[in-house]
Coordinates of C-alpha atoms in Angstrom, one line a residue:
M12 CA -121.3 0.3 -80.2
I13 CA -117.9 -0.4 -78.6
T14 CA -117.6 -4.0 -77.6
G15 CA -114.9 -6.0 -75.8
R16 CA -114.0 -6.8 -72.3
F17 CA -113.1 -3.2 -71.4
A18 CA -116.5 -1.7 -72.6
L19 CA -118.8 -0.3 -70.0
P20 CA -122.6 -0.5 -70.3
I21 CA -124.4 2.8 -71.0
S22 CA -128.0 3.1 -69.9
A23 CA -130.6 4.4 -72.4
G24 CA -130.9 8.1 -72.2
S25 CA -127.8 8.6 -70.0
A26 CA -124.7 10.6 -70.9
P27 CA -121.2 10.5 -69.5
E28 CA -120.7 13.0 -66.7
P29 CA -118.6 16.0 -67.7
P30 CA -115.1 16.2 -66.2
P31 CA -114.7 18.5 -63.2
S32 CA -114.2 22.2 -64.1
T33 CA -110.7 23.5 -63.9
E34 CA -111.7 27.1 -64.4
G35 CA -111.3 29.7 -61.7
H36 CA -109.5 29.6 -58.4
K37 CA -108.0 26.3 -57.1
V38 CA -109.1 25.5 -53.6
T39 CA -107.2 22.7 -52.0
Y40 CA -108.3 21.1 -48.7
Y41 CA -105.7 19.2 -46.7
D42 CA -106.0 16.8 -43.8
P43 CA -103.7 17.3 -40.8
F44 CA -101.0 15.0 -42.3
G45 CA -100.8 16.8 -45.7
E46 CA -103.0 14.4 -47.7
V47 CA -105.3 16.3 -50.2
I48 CA -108.9 15.6 -49.3
K49 CA -110.5 17.7 -52.1
I50 CA -109.6 20.1 -54.9
Q51 CA -112.3 22.4 -56.2
Y52 CA -112.2 25.1 -58.8
V53 CA -114.3 28.2 -58.0
L54 CA -115.2 31.2 -60.1
D55 CA -114.1 34.6 -58.7
G56 CA -116.2 35.6 -55.7
M57 CA -118.1 32.3 -55.4
D58 CA -118.1 29.8 -52.6
A59 CA -116.3 26.4 -52.3
T60 CA -117.9 23.5 -50.5
P61 CA -115.7 21.9 -47.7
P62 CA -115.4 18.2 -47.7
T63 CA -116.5 15.9 -44.9
P64 CA -113.5 15.9 -42.5
P65 CA -111.9 12.4 -42.2
T66 CA -111.8 10.7 -38.9
F67 CA -108.6 9.7 -37.0
D68 CA -107.9 7.7 -33.8
L69 CA -107.3 10.0 -30.8
L70 CA -108.3 13.2 -32.8
T71 CA -111.5 15.3 -33.2
F72 CA -112.0 17.8 -36.1
A73 CA -112.2 21.4 -34.8
E74 CA -112.2 23.7 -37.8
W75 CA -111.1 24.6 -41.3
N76 CA -108.4 27.3 -41.0
N77 CA -109.6 29.5 -43.9
P78 CA -113.1 30.4 -45.1
S79 CA -114.6 28.7 -48.1
T80 CA -116.8 31.7 -49.0
G81 CA -116.1 34.6 -51.4
I82 CA -113.1 32.9 -53.0
T83 CA -110.9 35.5 -54.9
R84 CA -107.6 33.6 -55.3
D85 CA -106.2 30.1 -55.0
E86 CA -106.5 28.8 -51.4
D87 CA -104.8 26.1 -49.4
I88 CA -107.2 25.2 -46.5
G89 CA -106.1 23.0 -43.7
A90 CA -108.1 20.8 -41.3
I91 CA -107.4 21.5 -37.6
Y92 CA -107.8 18.7 -35.2
N93 CA -107.7 18.6 -31.4
T94 CA -106.9 15.5 -29.4
T95 CA -110.1 13.9 -28.2
D96 CA -109.1 13.7 -24.6
G97 CA -107.0 16.9 -24.5
K98 CA -103.7 15.1 -23.9
T99 CA -100.5 15.6 -25.8
Y100 CA -99.3 12.4 -27.6
V101 CA -95.7 11.9 -28.6
F102 CA -95.0 8.9 -30.8
A103 CA -91.3 8.1 -30.5
T104 CA -88.7 5.5 -31.3
F105 CA -86.0 4.6 -28.7
N106 CA -83.0 2.5 -29.5
P107 CA -79.3 2.2 -28.6
V108 CA -78.4 5.1 -30.8
I109 CA -81.0 7.5 -29.5
G110 CA -81.1 6.3 -25.9
F111 CA -83.5 4.6 -23.5
Q112 CA -84.1 7.2 -20.8
P113 CA -85.4 10.5 -22.2
T114 CA -86.0 13.7 -20.3
V115 CA -89.0 15.8 -21.2
F116 CA -88.6 19.6 -20.9
L117 CA -91.8 21.6 -20.2
N118 CA -93.0 25.0 -18.9
K119 CA -96.0 25.0 -16.5
S120 CA -98.1 28.1 -15.7
T121 CA -99.9 26.6 -12.7
T122 CA -99.5 24.1 -9.9
D123 CA -102.0 21.7 -11.5
L124 CA -100.8 18.1 -11.5
L125 CA -99.0 17.2 -14.7
T126 CA -98.6 13.5 -15.5
I127 CA -96.4 11.9 -18.1
D128 CA -97.2 8.3 -19.1
W129 CA -94.1 6.9 -20.8
G130 CA -96.0 4.3 -22.7
D131 CA -94.4 1.3 -20.9
G132 CA -96.3 1.3 -17.6
T133 CA -94.2 4.0 -15.9
T134 CA -95.3 7.5 -15.1
T135 CA -93.8 10.8 -13.8
T136 CA -95.8 13.6 -12.1
S137 CA -95.1 17.2 -11.2
T138 CA -96.9 20.2 -9.6
A139 CA -94.0 22.5 -10.1
T140 CA -94.3 25.8 -12.1
G141 CA -91.9 27.4 -14.5
N142 CA -89.4 25.4 -16.5
V143 CA -89.7 21.7 -15.5
S144 CA -87.5 18.8 -16.6
L145 CA -88.9 15.3 -16.0
I146 CA -86.7 12.3 -16.5
K147 CA -88.1 8.8 -17.2
P148 CA -87.6 6.9 -14.0
T149 CA -86.3 3.7 -15.6
L150 CA -84.8 2.8 -19.0
Y151 CA -87.0 1.4 -21.7
A152 CA -86.6 -2.3 -21.7
S153 CA -86.2 -2.8 -25.4
E154 CA -85.8 -1.0 -28.8
D155 CA -89.3 -0.1 -29.9
N156 CA -91.9 2.6 -30.8
Y157 CA -93.6 4.1 -27.7
V158 CA -96.5 6.5 -27.2
I159 CA -95.8 9.1 -24.5
T160 CA -98.8 11.0 -23.2
I161 CA -98.7 14.3 -21.3
E162 CA -101.8 15.4 -19.3
C163 CA -102.3 18.6 -17.3
A164 CA -105.4 20.6 -16.3
G165 CA -103.4 23.9 -16.4
L166 CA -101.6 25.5 -19.3
Y167 CA -98.1 24.3 -20.3
R168 CA -95.7 24.5 -23.1
I169 CA -94.0 21.5 -24.7
S170 CA -90.5 22.9 -24.2
G171 CA -89.1 24.8 -21.3
S172 CA -85.5 25.9 -21.1
S173 CA -84.7 23.5 -24.0
R174 CA -86.5 21.5 -26.7
I175 CA -89.0 18.9 -25.7
F176 CA -86.3 16.1 -25.3
G177 CA -83.4 18.5 -24.7
T178 CA -80.4 16.7 -26.3
S179 CA -79.8 16.3 -30.0
T180 CA -79.8 12.5 -29.9
Y181 CA -83.2 12.3 -28.2
N182 CA -84.6 15.0 -30.6
S183 CA -84.5 12.2 -33.2
A184 CA -86.9 10.1 -31.3
P185 CA -90.4 11.7 -32.1
Y186 CA -91.9 10.9 -35.5
K187 CA -95.4 12.1 -34.8
I188 CA -96.8 14.5 -32.2
Y189 CA -100.4 15.5 -31.4
I190 CA -100.4 18.6 -29.3
G191 CA -103.0 18.8 -26.5
E192 CA -105.5 21.5 -25.9
N193 CA -103.8 23.0 -22.8
V194 CA -100.7 23.9 -24.9
N195 CA -101.4 27.5 -26.0
I196 CA -98.0 28.7 -27.1
L197 CA -95.0 27.2 -28.9
N198 CA -91.6 28.6 -27.9
N199 CA -88.8 29.5 -30.3
S200 CA -87.1 26.3 -31.5
T201 CA -89.6 23.9 -29.9
F202 CA -89.1 21.3 -32.6
Q203 CA -85.7 22.4 -34.0
S204 CA -83.6 19.5 -35.3
H205 CA -86.4 16.9 -34.7
K206 CA -85.1 15.2 -37.8
Q207 CA -87.5 12.3 -37.9
L208 CA -90.6 14.3 -37.1
K209 CA -93.0 13.8 -40.0
Y210 CA -96.5 14.5 -38.7
L211 CA -97.7 17.1 -36.3
T212 CA -101.2 18.3 -35.3
I213 CA -101.7 21.8 -33.8
P214 CA -104.8 22.4 -31.7
S215 CA -107.4 25.1 -32.1
S216 CA -106.3 26.5 -28.7
L217 CA -102.8 27.6 -29.9
T218 CA -102.4 31.4 -29.9
G219 CA -99.7 33.9 -30.9
S220 CA -97.1 33.6 -33.6
I221 CA -95.3 30.9 -35.6
T222 CA -92.1 31.4 -33.6
A223 CA -88.5 31.6 -34.8
N224 CA -86.7 28.4 -35.7
L225 CA -89.9 26.5 -34.8
F226 CA -89.3 23.6 -37.3
Y227 CA -85.7 24.5 -38.3
Q228 CA -84.0 21.4 -39.7
C229 CA -87.0 19.2 -39.3
F230 CA -85.8 17.2 -42.3
S231 CA -88.8 14.8 -42.4
L232 CA -91.7 17.2 -41.7
N233 CA -94.4 16.7 -44.5
H234 CA -97.1 19.3 -43.8
C235 CA -98.3 21.8 -41.2
S236 CA -101.7 23.5 -40.7
F237 CA -102.1 26.4 -38.2
P238 CA -105.4 27.3 -36.5
T239 CA -107.4 30.5 -36.7
S240 CA -106.6 31.3 -33.0
M241 CA -103.1 32.4 -34.2
N242 CA -102.8 36.1 -35.2
G243 CA -99.2 37.1 -34.8
F244 CA -96.0 37.0 -36.9
I245 CA -94.4 34.3 -39.1
Y246 CA -90.9 34.5 -37.6
A247 CA -87.4 33.8 -39.0
N248 CA -86.3 30.4 -40.1
C249 CA -89.5 28.6 -38.9
F250 CA -89.4 26.2 -41.9
N251 CA -85.7 26.6 -42.8
S252 CA -84.2 23.3 -44.1
C253 CA -87.4 21.4 -43.9
Y254 CA -86.3 19.3 -46.8
A255 CA -89.4 17.1 -47.1
L256 CA -92.0 19.8 -46.5
Q257 CA -94.7 19.5 -49.2
S258 CA -97.3 22.1 -48.1
V259 CA -98.2 24.5 -45.3
S260 CA -101.7 26.0 -44.6
F261 CA -101.6 29.4 -42.9
P262 CA -104.8 30.7 -41.3
F263 CA -106.3 34.0 -42.6
T264 CA -105.9 35.4 -39.1
L265 CA -102.1 35.6 -39.3
I266 CA -101.7 39.3 -40.1
S267 CA -98.7 40.8 -38.3
G268 CA -95.7 40.2 -40.7
I269 CA -93.0 37.9 -41.9
Q270 CA -89.3 37.7 -41.2
E271 CA -86.3 36.2 -43.1
A272 CA -85.5 32.7 -44.4
I273 CA -88.9 31.3 -43.5
F274 CA -88.7 28.7 -46.3
A275 CA -85.0 28.7 -47.1
N276 CA -83.9 25.3 -48.4
A277 CA -87.4 23.8 -48.3
F278 CA -86.5 21.9 -51.4
S279 CA -89.8 19.9 -51.7
I280 CA -92.5 22.5 -51.1
R281 CA -94.7 23.1 -54.1
S282 CA -97.2 25.7 -53.1
I283 CA -97.1 28.7 -50.7
V284 CA -100.2 30.8 -50.1
F285 CA -99.7 33.5 -47.5
P286 CA -102.7 34.9 -45.5
K287 CA -104.5 37.5 -47.6
N288 CA -104.7 39.7 -44.6
L289 CA -101.0 39.7 -44.0
T290 CA -100.6 43.4 -44.6
T291 CA -97.8 44.7 -42.4
G292 CA -94.1 44.6 -42.6
S293 CA -91.6 46.5 -44.7
A294 CA -89.7 43.8 -46.7
F295 CA -89.6 40.4 -48.2
N296 CA -86.6 39.6 -46.0
T297 CA -83.3 38.0 -46.8
S298 CA -83.4 34.4 -48.2
L299 CA -87.1 34.2 -47.7
F300 CA -87.7 31.5 -50.4
V301 CA -84.1 30.8 -51.3
N302 CA -83.6 27.3 -52.9
C303 CA -87.3 26.4 -52.9
T304 CA -86.4 24.4 -55.9
S305 CA -89.7 22.5 -56.3
L306 CA -92.0 25.6 -55.8
L307 CA -94.6 25.8 -58.5
K308 CA -97.0 28.3 -57.0
L309 CA -96.3 31.4 -54.8
D310 CA -98.9 33.9 -53.7
P311 CA -96.9 36.5 -51.8
P312 CA -98.8 39.0 -49.5
T313 CA -99.6 42.2 -51.2
G314 CA -99.7 44.7 -48.3
L315 CA -97.3 47.2 -46.9
I316 CA -94.1 45.6 -48.2
N317 CA -91.6 47.7 -50.2
V318 CA -88.2 45.9 -50.4
L319 CA -87.1 42.6 -51.8
R320 CA -84.0 41.8 -49.7
A321 CA -81.0 39.9 -50.8
S322 CA -81.8 36.5 -52.3
A323 CA -85.4 36.8 -51.1
F324 CA -86.8 35.1 -54.2
S325 CA -83.7 33.3 -55.4
G326 CA -83.1 29.7 -56.5
M327 CA -86.7 28.9 -57.2
R328 CA -85.8 26.6 -60.0
S329 CA -89.3 25.3 -60.9
L330 CA -91.4 28.5 -60.6
R331 CA -92.5 29.9 -63.9
S332 CA -94.5 33.0 -63.0
L333 CA -94.3 35.6 -60.3
F334 CA -96.3 38.7 -59.6
I335 CA -94.3 41.5 -57.8
P336 CA -96.7 43.4 -55.5
I337 CA -97.4 47.0 -56.4
G338 CA -95.7 48.3 -53.2
I339 CA -92.2 47.0 -54.0
N340 CA -89.9 49.9 -54.5
Q341 CA -86.4 48.3 -54.1
L342 CA -84.7 45.2 -55.4
D343 CA -81.6 44.2 -53.4
S344 CA -78.7 42.0 -54.6
N345 CA -79.7 38.7 -56.1
S346 CA -83.3 39.2 -54.9
L347 CA -84.7 37.5 -58.1
S348 CA -81.7 35.5 -59.1
N349 CA -81.2 31.9 -60.3
N350 CA -84.9 31.3 -61.0
T351 CA -83.9 29.2 -64.0
A352 CA -87.4 28.1 -65.1
M353 CA -89.0 31.6 -64.8
E354 CA -91.0 32.6 -67.8
E355 CA -92.4 35.9 -66.6
Y356 CA -92.2 38.5 -63.9
I357 CA -95.2 40.8 -63.6
F358 CA -94.4 44.2 -62.1
Q359 CA -97.5 46.3 -61.1
S360 CA -95.8 49.5 -60.0
T361 CA -95.7 52.4 -62.5
I362 CA -92.5 53.6 -60.9
P363 CA -89.5 51.2 -61.4
P364 CA -88.2 49.8 -58.1
T365 CA -84.7 51.0 -57.3
M366 CA -82.3 48.2 -58.3
V367 CA -79.4 48.3 -55.8
N368 CA -77.1 46.6 -58.4
T369 CA -77.4 44.6 -61.6
S370 CA -77.3 41.2 -59.8
A371 CA -81.1 41.4 -59.0
F372 CA -82.0 39.1 -62.0
N373 CA -78.7 37.1 -62.2
A374 CA -79.1 34.0 -64.4
I375 CA -82.5 35.2 -65.8
P376 CA -83.5 32.8 -68.6
L377 CA -83.1 34.2 -72.1
S378 CA -86.8 33.6 -72.8
C379 CA -88.1 35.2 -69.7
K380 CA -90.1 38.4 -70.0
I381 CA -90.5 41.2 -67.5
Y382 CA -93.9 42.7 -67.9
V383 CA -94.5 46.3 -66.6
P384 CA -97.3 48.8 -67.0
D385 CA -97.5 50.0 -70.6
A386 CA -96.9 53.7 -69.8
S387 CA -93.8 52.8 -67.8
V388 CA -91.9 50.6 -70.3
T389 CA -89.4 53.4 -71.2
D390 CA -88.9 54.3 -67.5
Y391 CA -88.1 50.7 -66.6
K392 CA -85.7 50.3 -69.5
T393 CA -83.7 53.4 -68.7
A394 CA -83.8 53.3 -64.9
T395 CA -80.4 52.9 -63.1
N396 CA -79.2 49.2 -63.3
W397 CA -82.4 48.2 -65.3
A398 CA -80.8 49.0 -68.7
I399 CA -78.9 45.7 -68.7
Y400 CA -82.3 43.9 -68.7
A401 CA -84.0 46.3 -71.3
D402 CA -84.4 43.5 -73.8
Y403 CA -86.5 41.5 -71.3
I404 CA -89.0 44.3 -70.6
Y405 CA -92.4 44.2 -72.3
P406 CA -95.7 46.2 -71.8
I407 CA -98.1 44.2 -69.7
S408 CA -100.8 44.5 -72.3
T409 CA -98.8 42.1 -74.5
R410 CA -98.9 39.4 -71.8
P411 CA -101.0 36.4 -73.0
I412 CA -104.1 35.9 -70.9

């Protein structure tokens, strides 16, 4: 028997519990702030078990944004929370550099009364429709953190003709935002250049698309989960230059397509799992994942996509393995370049994609292998512009399982 002050008693007839299984598909559950609640490994086609949603002040759990049943791949599943009272909460810092008298820019659909509580005992109201700008009636008395609440019975958007606080200096004020249930659409650039915004909750009422430049240059944003009520596009630059972004959970309902530079320069993101039903679109667009230098896992959509545009999968300096969907028929310049840790590319098409020029695999590591269907090895090695990479090409049957 092991003795000593670190020994643990073992009851008669008991045995140590086996370690959790790491076989099968990895299912990761996130809270709304990017903390991992649970990781479960599930055999193909089996079900995962969602954890008990954590509780947070001012928030009520609404849904998990992806199903836990019939798991056939790794999944990142996000918890969606609504504000308990339906209001929008903006947690912000005001100081001499940012300013003490912000203006909030909104767009209202109805004449319902909208009330802004500025968090210091002052309020502003409006029944106007269309783009509305509401200035704080008095200056904040001192440098501090304040909680601004926005309440309206009708639909509104938290940005009108401009971003929520309009000017670049005030855009640095919010560090956390809980979006209320009567916000149903986020305009282009709603949070662009909100450089201190770290946490954001999106309600189950939000519809439409992830709009262009939505979080562009949100340098501090850590995580974002989107609800199943969204079913549109993932538009250009929505997470471009989100340097601190660790994870994103897309709902299975986003099906309409993707545009360029979505994750360009998202240096910290480690895992990207696109919706499995995202089946439309014609290309992985320009600079889609360029300089995602920490990316360890990428599950690209496998639908009607046929071109890797310039630098689409470039500069992913930590990624080791990448499946190229069967529909890809063209590789543009630098489309797979500067992936300096890459160990393998797996091409599924029996017909070699057209390589526009020889820069497609620029800076490919000497030890990297390009696996292709067995019957197509010669075709790949002799195709135009592929010949320079002939020594990297191997039959897929030789790939270690």
